[in-house]
PDB file of C-alpha atoms and ligand atoms in Angstrom:
ATOM      1  CA  MET A   1    -113.945 108.424-252.575  1.00  0.00           C
ATOM      2  CA  ASN A   2    -114.124 108.958-249.019  1.00  0.00           C
ATOM      3  CA  PRO A   3    -111.690 106.876-247.097  1.00  0.00           C
ATOM      4  CA  ASN A   4    -113.870 107.074-244.057  1.00  0.00           C
ATOM      5  CA  GLU A   5    -117.066 105.670-245.991  1.00  0.00           C
ATOM      6  CA  LEU A   6    -114.743 102.721-247.223  1.00  0.00           C
ATOM      7  CA  LEU A   7    -113.756 101.830-243.571  1.00  0.00           C
ATOM      8  CA  GLU A   8    -117.111 102.229-242.325  1.00  0.00           C
ATOM      9  CA  LEU A   9    -118.242  99.863-244.861  1.00  0.00           C
ATOM     10  CA  ILE A  10    -115.592  97.524-244.156  1.00  0.00           C
ATOM     11  CA  LYS A  11    -116.447  97.783-240.243  1.00  0.00           C
ATOM     12  CA  THR A  12    -120.024  97.483-240.594  1.00  0.00           C
ATOM     13  CA  ARG A  13    -120.080  94.261-242.842  1.00  0.00           C
ATOM     14  CA  ARG A  14    -121.074  91.445-241.101  1.00  0.00           C
ATOM     15  CA  SER A  15    -122.128  87.628-241.433  1.00  0.00           C
ATOM     16  CA  TYR A  16    -125.591  86.764-241.917  1.00  0.00           C
ATOM     17  CA  ARG A  17    -127.329  83.522-241.911  1.00  0.00           C
ATOM     18  CA  THR A  18    -130.762  84.551-241.771  1.00  0.00           C
ATOM     19  CA  PHE A  19    -132.753  85.807-244.926  1.00  0.00           C
ATOM     20  CA  GLU A  20    -135.810  87.001-246.127  1.00  0.00           C
ATOM     21  CA  ASP A  21    -137.757  84.809-248.674  1.00  0.00           C
ATOM     22  CA  LYS A  22    -137.051  86.967-251.435  1.00  0.00           C
ATOM     23  CA  GLN A  23    -134.375  86.932-254.153  1.00  0.00           C
ATOM     24  CA  ILE A  24    -131.651  89.702-254.898  1.00  0.00           C
ATOM     25  CA  ASN A  25    -132.230  91.187-258.132  1.00  0.00           C
ATOM     26  CA  ASP A  26    -129.806  90.728-261.370  1.00  0.00           C
ATOM     27  CA  GLN A  27    -128.200  93.985-260.708  1.00  0.00           C
ATOM     28  CA  GLN A  28    -127.492  93.412-257.518  1.00  0.00           C
ATOM     29  CA  LEU A  29    -126.040  90.119-258.158  1.00  0.00           C
ATOM     30  CA  ASP A  30    -124.048  91.378-261.569  1.00  0.00           C
ATOM     31  CA  MET A  31    -122.501  93.956-259.270  1.00  0.00           C
ATOM     32  CA  ILE A  32    -121.330  91.059-256.633  1.00  0.00           C
ATOM     33  CA  LEU A  33    -120.211  89.505-259.445  1.00  0.00           C
ATOM     34  CA  GLU A  34    -118.237  92.243-261.002  1.00  0.00           C
ATOM     35  CA  ALA A  35    -116.752  93.117-257.473  1.00  0.00           C
ATOM     36  CA  GLY A  36    -115.467  89.365-257.379  1.00  0.00           C
ATOM     37  CA  LEU A  37    -114.059  89.232-261.110  1.00  0.00           C
ATOM     38  CA  TYR A  38    -112.272  92.418-260.056  1.00  0.00           C
ATOM     39  CA  ALA A  39    -110.332  90.935-257.127  1.00  0.00           C
ATOM     40  CA  PRO A  40    -106.469  90.916-257.077  1.00  0.00           C
ATOM     41  CA  ASN A  41    -105.753  87.233-258.501  1.00  0.00           C
ATOM     42  CA  ALA A  42    -102.266  85.852-258.505  1.00  0.00           C
ATOM     43  CA  GLY A  43     -99.917  85.960-261.458  1.00  0.00           C
ATOM     44  CA  GLY A  44    -102.948  88.070-263.055  1.00  0.00           C
ATOM     45  CA  ARG A  45    -104.199  84.491-264.272  1.00  0.00           C
ATOM     46  CA  GLN A  46    -108.069  85.585-263.557  1.00  0.00           C
ATOM     47  CA  SER A  47    -108.557  81.618-263.047  1.00  0.00           C
ATOM     48  CA  ILE A  48    -111.650  81.334-260.371  1.00  0.00           C
ATOM     49  CA  LEU A  49    -114.828  80.269-261.382  1.00  0.00           C
ATOM     50  CA  PHE A  50    -118.269  81.500-259.980  1.00  0.00           C
ATOM     51  CA  LEU A  51    -121.152  79.433-260.557  1.00  0.00           C
ATOM     52  CA  VAL A  52    -124.214  80.918-259.105  1.00  0.00           C
ATOM     53  CA  THR A  53    -127.387  79.165-257.897  1.00  0.00           C
ATOM     54  CA  GLN A  54    -130.509  80.859-257.185  1.00  0.00           C
ATOM     55  CA  ASP A  55    -132.722  78.343-257.249  1.00  0.00           C
ATOM     56  CA  LYS A  56    -134.741  77.293-253.759  1.00  0.00           C
ATOM     57  CA  GLN A  57    -134.238  73.514-254.119  1.00  0.00           C
ATOM     58  CA  ILE A  58    -130.904  73.507-255.247  1.00  0.00           C
ATOM     59  CA  ASN A  59    -129.421  75.457-252.473  1.00  0.00           C
ATOM     60  CA  GLU A  60    -131.825  73.610-250.335  1.00  0.00           C
ATOM     61  CA  GLN A  61    -130.101  70.376-251.326  1.00  0.00           C
ATOM     62  CA  LEU A  62    -126.507  71.521-251.061  1.00  0.00           C
ATOM     63  CA  GLY A  63    -127.337  73.565-247.891  1.00  0.00           C
ATOM     64  CA  LYS A  64    -128.196  69.891-246.434  1.00  0.00           C
ATOM     65  CA  ILE A  65    -125.078  68.427-247.834  1.00  0.00           C
ATOM     66  CA  SER A  66    -123.029  71.254-246.469  1.00  0.00           C
ATOM     67  CA  ARG A  67    -124.385  70.532-243.197  1.00  0.00           C
ATOM     68  CA  GLN A  68    -123.726  66.881-243.434  1.00  0.00           C
ATOM     69  CA  VAL A  69    -119.980  67.082-244.206  1.00  0.00           C
ATOM     70  CA  ALA A  70    -119.552  69.803-241.459  1.00  0.00           C
ATOM     71  CA  HIS A  71    -117.587  68.888-238.666  1.00  0.00           C
ATOM     72  CA  VAL A  72    -119.229  70.722-236.046  1.00  0.00           C
ATOM     73  CA  VAL A  73    -116.914  71.399-233.210  1.00  0.00           C
ATOM     74  CA  LYS A  74    -119.027  71.620-229.640  1.00  0.00           C
ATOM     75  CA  GLY A  75    -118.413  74.539-227.251  1.00  0.00           C
ATOM     76  CA  ARG A  76    -117.145  76.947-229.677  1.00  0.00           C
ATOM     77  CA  TYR A  77    -118.905  80.099-230.274  1.00  0.00           C
ATOM     78  CA  VAL A  78    -119.997  81.939-233.619  1.00  0.00           C
ATOM     79  CA  SER A  79    -122.662  84.286-233.244  1.00  0.00           C
ATOM     80  CA  LYS A  80    -125.541  84.951-231.008  1.00  0.00           C
ATOM     81  CA  GLU A  81    -127.694  87.025-233.596  1.00  0.00           C
ATOM     82  CA  GLN A  82    -126.794  85.137-236.821  1.00  0.00           C
ATOM     83  CA  PRO A  83    -125.981  81.657-235.254  1.00  0.00           C
ATOM     84  CA  SER A  84    -124.602  79.156-237.287  1.00  0.00           C
ATOM     85  CA  ILE A  85    -124.427  75.348-237.258  1.00  0.00           C
ATOM     86  CA  ILE A  86    -121.558  75.451-234.462  1.00  0.00           C
ATOM     87  CA  ASP A  87    -124.026  77.921-232.346  1.00  0.00           C
ATOM     88  CA  ASN A  88    -127.180  75.668-233.306  1.00  0.00           C
ATOM     89  CA  PRO A  89    -126.412  72.162-234.614  1.00  0.00           C
ATOM     90  CA  ASP A  90    -130.400  71.893-235.070  1.00  0.00           C
ATOM     91  CA  ILE A  91    -130.076  73.943-238.583  1.00  0.00           C
ATOM     92  CA  LYS A  92    -130.844  71.783-241.099  1.00  0.00           C
ATOM     93  CA  SER A  93    -128.793  73.899-243.882  1.00  0.00           C
ATOM     94  CA  ALA A  94    -125.684  75.160-243.379  1.00  0.00           C
ATOM     95  CA  LEU A  95    -126.051  77.525-246.629  1.00  0.00           C
ATOM     96  CA  TYR A  96    -128.829  79.079-243.859  1.00  0.00           C
ATOM     97  CA  GLY A  97    -131.934  79.288-246.644  1.00  0.00           C
ATOM     98  CA  ALA A  98    -129.696  82.201-248.473  1.00  0.00           C
ATOM     99  CA  PRO A  99    -131.662  82.639-252.008  1.00  0.00           C
ATOM    100  CA  THR A 100    -128.810  83.070-253.705  1.00  0.00           C
ATOM    101  CA  VAL A 101    -125.371  81.027-253.671  1.00  0.00           C
ATOM    102  CA  ILE A 102    -122.077  81.594-255.343  1.00  0.00           C
ATOM    103  CA  THR A 103    -119.417  78.728-255.342  1.00  0.00           C
ATOM    104  CA  LEU A 104    -116.087  79.998-255.860  1.00  0.00           C
ATOM    105  CA  LEU A 105    -113.743  77.079-257.515  1.00  0.00           C
ATOM    106  CA  GLY A 106    -110.290  77.658-258.743  1.00  0.00           C
ATOM    107  CA  PRO A 107    -107.568  75.057-260.653  1.00  0.00           C
ATOM    108  CA  LYS A 108    -106.712  72.082-258.705  1.00  0.00           C
ATOM    109  CA  ASP A 109    -103.094  72.360-259.738  1.00  0.00           C
ATOM    110  CA  PHE A 110    -102.691  76.411-258.843  1.00  0.00           C
ATOM    111  CA  ILE A 111    -101.202  76.642-255.605  1.00  0.00           C
ATOM    112  CA  PHE A 112    -102.842  80.151-254.931  1.00  0.00           C
ATOM    113  CA  SER A 113    -106.531  79.128-255.727  1.00  0.00           C
ATOM    114  CA  GLU A 114    -107.694  79.324-252.326  1.00  0.00           C
ATOM    115  CA  ALA A 115    -105.971  82.644-251.445  1.00  0.00           C
ATOM    116  CA  ASP A 116    -107.456  83.911-255.037  1.00  0.00           C
ATOM    117  CA  CYS A 117    -110.893  82.894-254.114  1.00  0.00           C
ATOM    118  CA  CYS A 118    -110.809  84.387-250.816  1.00  0.00           C
ATOM    119  CA  VAL A 119    -110.035  88.013-251.924  1.00  0.00           C
ATOM    120  CA  ALA A 120    -112.791  87.625-254.339  1.00  0.00           C
ATOM    121  CA  CYS A 121    -115.082  86.508-251.531  1.00  0.00           C
ATOM    122  CA  GLN A 122    -114.141  89.692-249.693  1.00  0.00           C
ATOM    123  CA  ASN A 123    -114.788  91.740-252.542  1.00  0.00           C
ATOM    124  CA  MET A 124    -118.137  90.031-253.142  1.00  0.00           C
ATOM    125  CA  MET A 125    -119.303  90.612-249.421  1.00  0.00           C
ATOM    126  CA  LEU A 126    -118.406  94.286-249.396  1.00  0.00           C
ATOM    127  CA  MET A 127    -120.264  94.994-252.651  1.00  0.00           C
ATOM    128  CA  ALA A 128    -123.383  92.479-250.885  1.00  0.00           C
ATOM    129  CA  HIS A 129    -122.927  95.023-247.772  1.00  0.00           C
ATOM    130  CA  ALA A 130    -122.853  98.425-249.791  1.00  0.00           C
ATOM    131  CA  LEU A 131    -126.352  97.131-251.624  1.00  0.00           C
ATOM    132  CA  GLY A 132    -127.968  96.743-248.334  1.00  0.00           C
ATOM    133  CA  LEU A 133    -127.591  92.746-248.393  1.00  0.00           C
ATOM    134  CA  GLY A 134    -126.625  90.331-246.119  1.00  0.00           C
ATOM    135  CA  SER A 135    -123.539  87.823-246.808  1.00  0.00           C
ATOM    136  CA  CYS A 136    -121.687  85.323-245.633  1.00  0.00           C
ATOM    137  CA  MET A 137    -118.651  82.935-246.461  1.00  0.00           C
ATOM    138  CA  ILE A 138    -118.771  79.276-246.156  1.00  0.00           C
ATOM    139  CA  SER A 139    -116.489  76.572-246.249  1.00  0.00           C
ATOM    140  CA  ARG A 140    -116.376  72.871-246.886  1.00  0.00           C
ATOM    141  CA  ALA A 141    -117.302  73.987-250.650  1.00  0.00           C
ATOM    142  CA  ALA A 142    -114.886  71.214-251.595  1.00  0.00           C
ATOM    143  CA  LEU A 143    -116.730  68.728-250.021  1.00  0.00           C
ATOM    144  CA  THR A 144    -120.126  69.978-250.526  1.00  0.00           C
ATOM    145  CA  MET A 145    -119.339  70.158-254.353  1.00  0.00           C
ATOM    146  CA  ASN A 146    -117.432  66.487-254.395  1.00  0.00           C
ATOM    147  CA  SER A 147    -120.802  64.770-253.882  1.00  0.00           C
ATOM    148  CA  ASP A 148    -122.782  63.163-257.044  1.00  0.00           C
ATOM    149  CA  PHE A 149    -125.359  66.165-256.475  1.00  0.00           C
ATOM    150  CA  GLY A 150    -122.677  69.157-256.668  1.00  0.00           C
ATOM    151  CA  LYS A 151    -120.395  67.069-259.291  1.00  0.00           C
ATOM    152  CA  ALA A 152    -123.793  66.836-261.496  1.00  0.00           C
ATOM    153  CA  LEU A 153    -124.362  70.791-261.197  1.00  0.00           C
ATOM    154  CA  LEU A 154    -120.886  71.418-262.464  1.00  0.00           C
ATOM    155  CA  GLU A 155    -120.986  69.089-265.057  1.00  0.00           C
ATOM    156  CA  LYS A 156    -124.010  70.284-266.215  1.00  0.00           C
ATOM    157  CA  LYS A 157    -122.218  73.700-266.943  1.00  0.00           C
ATOM    158  CA  GLU A 158    -119.065  71.744-268.310  1.00  0.00           C
ATOM    159  CA  ILE A 159    -116.898  72.781-265.655  1.00  0.00           C
ATOM    160  CA  ASP A 160    -114.193  70.007-265.388  1.00  0.00           C
ATOM    161  CA  THR A 161    -114.384  68.649-262.006  1.00  0.00           C
ATOM    162  CA  LYS A 162    -111.139  66.815-262.670  1.00  0.00           C
ATOM    163  CA  LYS A 163    -109.338  70.507-263.193  1.00  0.00           C
ATOM    164  CA  TYR A 164    -111.571  72.389-260.567  1.00  0.00           C
ATOM    165  CA  ARG A 165    -111.862  72.543-257.029  1.00  0.00           C
ATOM    166  CA  ALA A 166    -114.638  74.254-255.376  1.00  0.00           C
ATOM    167  CA  PHE A 167    -113.244  76.112-252.201  1.00  0.00           C
ATOM    168  CA  TYR A 168    -115.890  78.460-250.608  1.00  0.00           C
ATOM    169  CA  HIS A 169    -119.531  79.483-251.522  1.00  0.00           C
ATOM    170  CA  ILE A 170    -120.727  83.111-250.597  1.00  0.00           C
ATOM    171  CA  ILE A 171    -124.306  82.891-249.801  1.00  0.00           C
ATOM    172  CA  VAL A 172    -126.256  86.628-250.244  1.00  0.00           C
ATOM    173  CA  GLY A 173    -129.939  87.754-249.435  1.00  0.00           C
ATOM    174  CA  TYR A 174    -131.659  90.175-247.634  1.00  0.00           C
ATOM    175  CA  GLN A 175    -130.565  89.781-244.221  1.00  0.00           C
ATOM    176  CA  LYS A 176    -133.063  89.215-241.209  1.00  0.00           C
ATOM    177  CA  GLY A 177    -132.320  91.092-238.242  1.00  0.00           C
ATOM    178  CA  LYS A 178    -129.294  93.075-237.371  1.00  0.00           C
ATOM    179  CA  THR A 179    -125.752  92.571-235.830  1.00  0.00           C
ATOM    180  CA  ALA A 180    -123.733  95.237-234.322  1.00  0.00           C
ATOM    181  CA  ILE A 181    -120.166  96.044-235.567  1.00  0.00           C
ATOM    182  CA  LYS A 182    -118.092  93.095-233.477  1.00  0.00           C
ATOM    183  CA  GLU A 183    -114.871  95.036-231.911  1.00  0.00           C
ATOM    184  CA  ARG A 184    -111.699  93.564-233.241  1.00  0.00           C
ATOM    185  CA  LYS A 185    -108.843  92.915-230.992  1.00  0.00           C
ATOM    186  CA  SER A 186    -105.967  94.843-231.974  1.00  0.00           C
ATOM    187  CA  ARG A 187    -103.107  92.297-233.372  1.00  0.00           C
ATOM    188  CA  ILE A 188    -100.870  94.879-234.567  1.00  0.00           C
ATOM    189  CA  TYR A 189     -97.047  95.108-234.270  1.00  0.00           C
ATOM    190  CA  LYS A 190     -95.257  98.208-235.516  1.00  0.00           C
ATOM    191  CA  TYR A 191     -91.442  99.556-235.277  1.00  0.00           C
TER     192      TYR A 191
HETATM  193  C1  FMN B   1    -112.431  81.352-244.316  1.00  0.00           C
HETATM  194  C2  FMN B   1    -113.736  81.552-243.783  1.00  0.00           C
HETATM  195  C3  FMN B   1    -114.525  80.640-243.497  1.00  0.00           C
HETATM  196  C4  FMN B   1    -116.041  80.853-242.865  1.00  0.00           C
HETATM  197  N1  FMN B   1    -116.622  79.833-243.192  1.00  0.00           N
HETATM  198  C5  FMN B   1    -117.610  79.692-242.472  1.00  0.00           C
HETATM  199  C6  FMN B   1    -118.620  78.763-242.404  1.00  0.00           C
HETATM  200  O1  FMN B   1    -118.736  77.588-242.891  1.00  0.00           O
HETATM  201  N2  FMN B   1    -120.124  79.083-242.145  1.00  0.00           N
HETATM  202  C7  FMN B   1    -120.857  80.165-241.225  1.00  0.00           C
HETATM  203  O2  FMN B   1    -121.770  79.835-241.203  1.00  0.00           O
HETATM  204  N3  FMN B   1    -119.649  81.082-241.507  1.00  0.00           N
HETATM  205  C8  FMN B   1    -118.410  80.993-241.941  1.00  0.00           C
HETATM  206  N4  FMN B   1    -117.183  82.286-241.902  1.00  0.00           N
HETATM  207  C9  FMN B   1    -117.942  83.360-241.589  1.00  0.00           C
HETATM  208  C10 FMN B   1    -117.228  83.744-240.061  1.00  0.00           C
HETATM  209  O3  FMN B   1    -117.685  82.928-238.903  1.00  0.00           O
HETATM  210  C11 FMN B   1    -117.332  85.128-239.823  1.00  0.00           C
HETATM  211  O4  FMN B   1    -116.638  85.704-240.699  1.00  0.00           O
HETATM  212  C12 FMN B   1    -116.620  85.314-238.210  1.00  0.00           C
HETATM  213  O5  FMN B   1    -117.382  84.622-237.151  1.00  0.00           O
HETATM  214  C13 FMN B   1    -116.482  86.817-237.750  1.00  0.00           C
HETATM  215  O6  FMN B   1    -118.104  86.974-238.068  1.00  0.00           O
HETATM  216  P1  FMN B   1    -118.384  88.632-238.791  1.00  0.00           P
HETATM  217  O7  FMN B   1    -118.306  88.268-240.421  1.00  0.00           O
HETATM  218  O8  FMN B   1    -119.601  88.664-238.607  1.00  0.00           O
HETATM  219  O9  FMN B   1    -117.524  89.781-238.654  1.00  0.00           O
HETATM  220  C14 FMN B   1    -116.584  81.809-242.439  1.00  0.00           C
HETATM  221  C15 FMN B   1    -115.428  82.879-242.867  1.00  0.00           C
HETATM  222  C16 FMN B   1    -114.095  82.779-243.196  1.00  0.00           C
HETATM  223  C17 FMN B   1    -113.775  84.199-243.124  1.00  0.00           C
END
């Protein structure tokens, strides 16, 4: 693999919050999930669960709940081209109408569950980007999935909500609009 291509993929991945009304296909979904599954995981425990929801009504409801439980800090800025609920508090769904939502859960009693979810998220977002899809990582998944609606979704799939906690969602779809590379500040210290 050409390392410059990988660096370019990493640098050009951006968070997308506006999507076409078109579902991703099964092959794309499988590749994104496989990228998540092959992420590093603490202690080699492979304990992360991936809940996929591609139903419009379910995602709409989860998005509404995610918006309701969000604490929006006014005066902060996230993105002009792909506004978040911080930029525009009138946005009704904090899952931004994405056609595919993947919720990552980990054992409550494992100190590295959140870290495991995060590394899986990054793998998945890079794969989505490589497939020409837009994605974004969404927090508050614990609160969202702890709602009656969220809990029912988990329980229907026999996910033990006493044992597992949701940490993040990844939203995926065909993005609308463009965003340029966001230059990063250098925070590197070398001896
Ligand atoms: C841990 C984490 C949590 C995030 N949570 C949210 C979120 O709840 N809602 C959202 O719209 N974006 C969320 N983001 C996306 C960030 O806003 C985004 O990565 C950041 O603004 C940098 O932009 P970029 O991803 O386009 O480079 C999250 C990102 C990370 C890493």
